[in-house]
């Protein structure tokens, strides 16, 4: 699935949850900016789904435009 862009409406939660199971990195696009994040958890709170990074940062899934899986050697 490397380099396959997934629109958030079509399964981004599935991709994020799979990455969280392995504490794996993903490329996340917010607006025009891509960043590589390691996913620690995906939670629901305050009526929103949240990506929790390895650093403890929470990002609202609704703010994510796209996600790419990262293949690591």
PDB file of C-alpha atoms in Angstrom:
ATOM      1  CA  UNK A   1       0.000   0.000   0.000  1.00  0.00           C
ATOM      2  CA  UNK A   2       3.044   2.277  -0.043  1.00  0.00           C
ATOM      3  CA  UNK A   3       2.550   5.620  -1.768  1.00  0.00           C
ATOM      4  CA  UNK A   4      -1.164   4.942  -2.244  1.00  0.00           C
ATOM      5  CA  UNK A   5      -3.032   8.060  -1.241  1.00  0.00           C
ATOM      6  CA  UNK A   6      -6.236   7.363   0.690  1.00  0.00           C
ATOM      7  CA  UNK A   7      -8.904  10.033   0.960  1.00  0.00           C
ATOM      8  CA  UNK A   8     -10.152  10.350   4.554  1.00  0.00           C
ATOM      9  CA  UNK A   9     -13.726   9.593   3.517  1.00  0.00           C
ATOM     10  CA  UNK A  10     -12.659   6.206   2.126  1.00  0.00           C
ATOM     11  CA  UNK A  11     -11.003   4.455   5.048  1.00  0.00           C
ATOM     12  CA  UNK A  12      -8.423   6.704   6.620  1.00  0.00           C
ATOM     13  CA  UNK A  13      -9.510   5.446  10.039  1.00  0.00           C
ATOM     14  CA  UNK A  14      -8.807   1.858   8.970  1.00  0.00           C
ATOM     15  CA  UNK A  15      -5.339   2.844   7.772  1.00  0.00           C
ATOM     16  CA  UNK A  16      -4.601   4.810  10.963  1.00  0.00           C
ATOM     17  CA  UNK A  17      -5.868   2.017  13.222  1.00  0.00           C
ATOM     18  CA  UNK A  18      -3.715  -0.540  11.382  1.00  0.00           C
ATOM     19  CA  UNK A  19      -0.691   1.723  11.810  1.00  0.00           C
ATOM     20  CA  UNK A  20      -1.489   2.164  15.517  1.00  0.00           C
ATOM     21  CA  UNK A  21      -1.434  -1.617  16.042  1.00  0.00           C
ATOM     22  CA  UNK A  22       2.202  -1.635  14.887  1.00  0.00           C
ATOM     23  CA  UNK A  23       3.168   1.872  16.097  1.00  0.00           C
ATOM     24  CA  UNK A  24       3.980   2.447  12.441  1.00  0.00           C
ATOM     25  CA  UNK A  25       4.683   5.689  10.603  1.00  0.00           C
ATOM     26  CA  UNK A  26       2.282   7.173   8.072  1.00  0.00           C
ATOM     27  CA  UNK A  27       2.435  10.240   5.842  1.00  0.00           C
ATOM     28  CA  UNK A  28      -0.402  12.605   6.743  1.00  0.00           C
ATOM     29  CA  UNK A  29      -1.530  15.576   4.645  1.00  0.00           C
ATOM     30  CA  UNK A  30      -3.168  18.546   6.314  1.00  0.00           C
ATOM     31  CA  UNK A  31      -3.931  21.255   3.775  1.00  0.00           C
ATOM     32  CA  UNK A  32      -1.007  21.258   1.358  1.00  0.00           C
ATOM     33  CA  UNK A  33       1.551  20.009   3.890  1.00  0.00           C
ATOM     34  CA  UNK A  34       2.636  16.363   4.246  1.00  0.00           C
ATOM     35  CA  UNK A  35       4.319  15.128   7.394  1.00  0.00           C
ATOM     36  CA  UNK A  36       5.488  11.732   8.574  1.00  0.00           C
ATOM     37  CA  UNK A  37       4.041  10.721  11.942  1.00  0.00           C
ATOM     38  CA  UNK A  38       4.264   7.581  14.030  1.00  0.00           C
ATOM     39  CA  UNK A  39       0.775   6.526  15.086  1.00  0.00           C
ATOM     40  CA  UNK A  40       0.398   5.466  18.712  1.00  0.00           C
ATOM     41  CA  UNK A  41      -3.397   5.353  18.917  1.00  0.00           C
ATOM     42  CA  UNK A  42      -6.668   6.409  17.334  1.00  0.00           C
ATOM     43  CA  UNK A  43      -9.329   7.522  19.809  1.00  0.00           C
ATOM     44  CA  UNK A  44     -12.761   9.112  19.875  1.00  0.00           C
ATOM     45  CA  UNK A  45     -13.539  12.023  22.170  1.00  0.00           C
ATOM     46  CA  UNK A  46     -15.617  15.174  22.089  1.00  0.00           C
ATOM     47  CA  UNK A  47     -17.537  13.921  19.028  1.00  0.00           C
ATOM     48  CA  UNK A  48     -14.317  13.630  16.982  1.00  0.00           C
ATOM     49  CA  UNK A  49     -11.863  10.887  16.005  1.00  0.00           C
ATOM     50  CA  UNK A  50      -8.262  11.695  16.944  1.00  0.00           C
ATOM     51  CA  UNK A  51      -4.901  10.454  15.718  1.00  0.00           C
ATOM     52  CA  UNK A  52      -2.485  10.257  18.655  1.00  0.00           C
ATOM     53  CA  UNK A  53       1.174  10.439  17.665  1.00  0.00           C
ATOM     54  CA  UNK A  54       4.129   8.809  19.407  1.00  0.00           C
ATOM     55  CA  UNK A  55       4.858  12.251  20.907  1.00  0.00           C
ATOM     56  CA  UNK A  56       1.354  12.436  22.397  1.00  0.00           C
ATOM     57  CA  UNK A  57       0.099  15.066  19.935  1.00  0.00           C
ATOM     58  CA  UNK A  58      -3.585  14.737  19.011  1.00  0.00           C
ATOM     59  CA  UNK A  59      -4.712  15.559  15.479  1.00  0.00           C
ATOM     60  CA  UNK A  60      -8.403  15.642  14.566  1.00  0.00           C
ATOM     61  CA  UNK A  61      -9.069  13.143  11.783  1.00  0.00           C
ATOM     62  CA  UNK A  62     -11.454  15.659  10.182  1.00  0.00           C
ATOM     63  CA  UNK A  63      -8.418  17.933   9.595  1.00  0.00           C
ATOM     64  CA  UNK A  64      -6.574  15.214   7.663  1.00  0.00           C
ATOM     65  CA  UNK A  65      -6.939  15.481   3.896  1.00  0.00           C
ATOM     66  CA  UNK A  66      -5.116  12.230   3.015  1.00  0.00           C
ATOM     67  CA  UNK A  67      -2.920   9.483   4.441  1.00  0.00           C
ATOM     68  CA  UNK A  68      -0.242   7.286   2.864  1.00  0.00           C
ATOM     69  CA  UNK A  69       1.117   4.096   4.396  1.00  0.00           C
ATOM     70  CA  UNK A  70       4.901   4.003   4.730  1.00  0.00           C
ATOM     71  CA  UNK A  71       6.833   0.832   3.908  1.00  0.00           C
ATOM     72  CA  UNK A  72       9.815   0.503   6.166  1.00  0.00           C
ATOM     73  CA  UNK A  73      12.760  -1.758   5.356  1.00  0.00           C
TER      74      UNK A  73
END
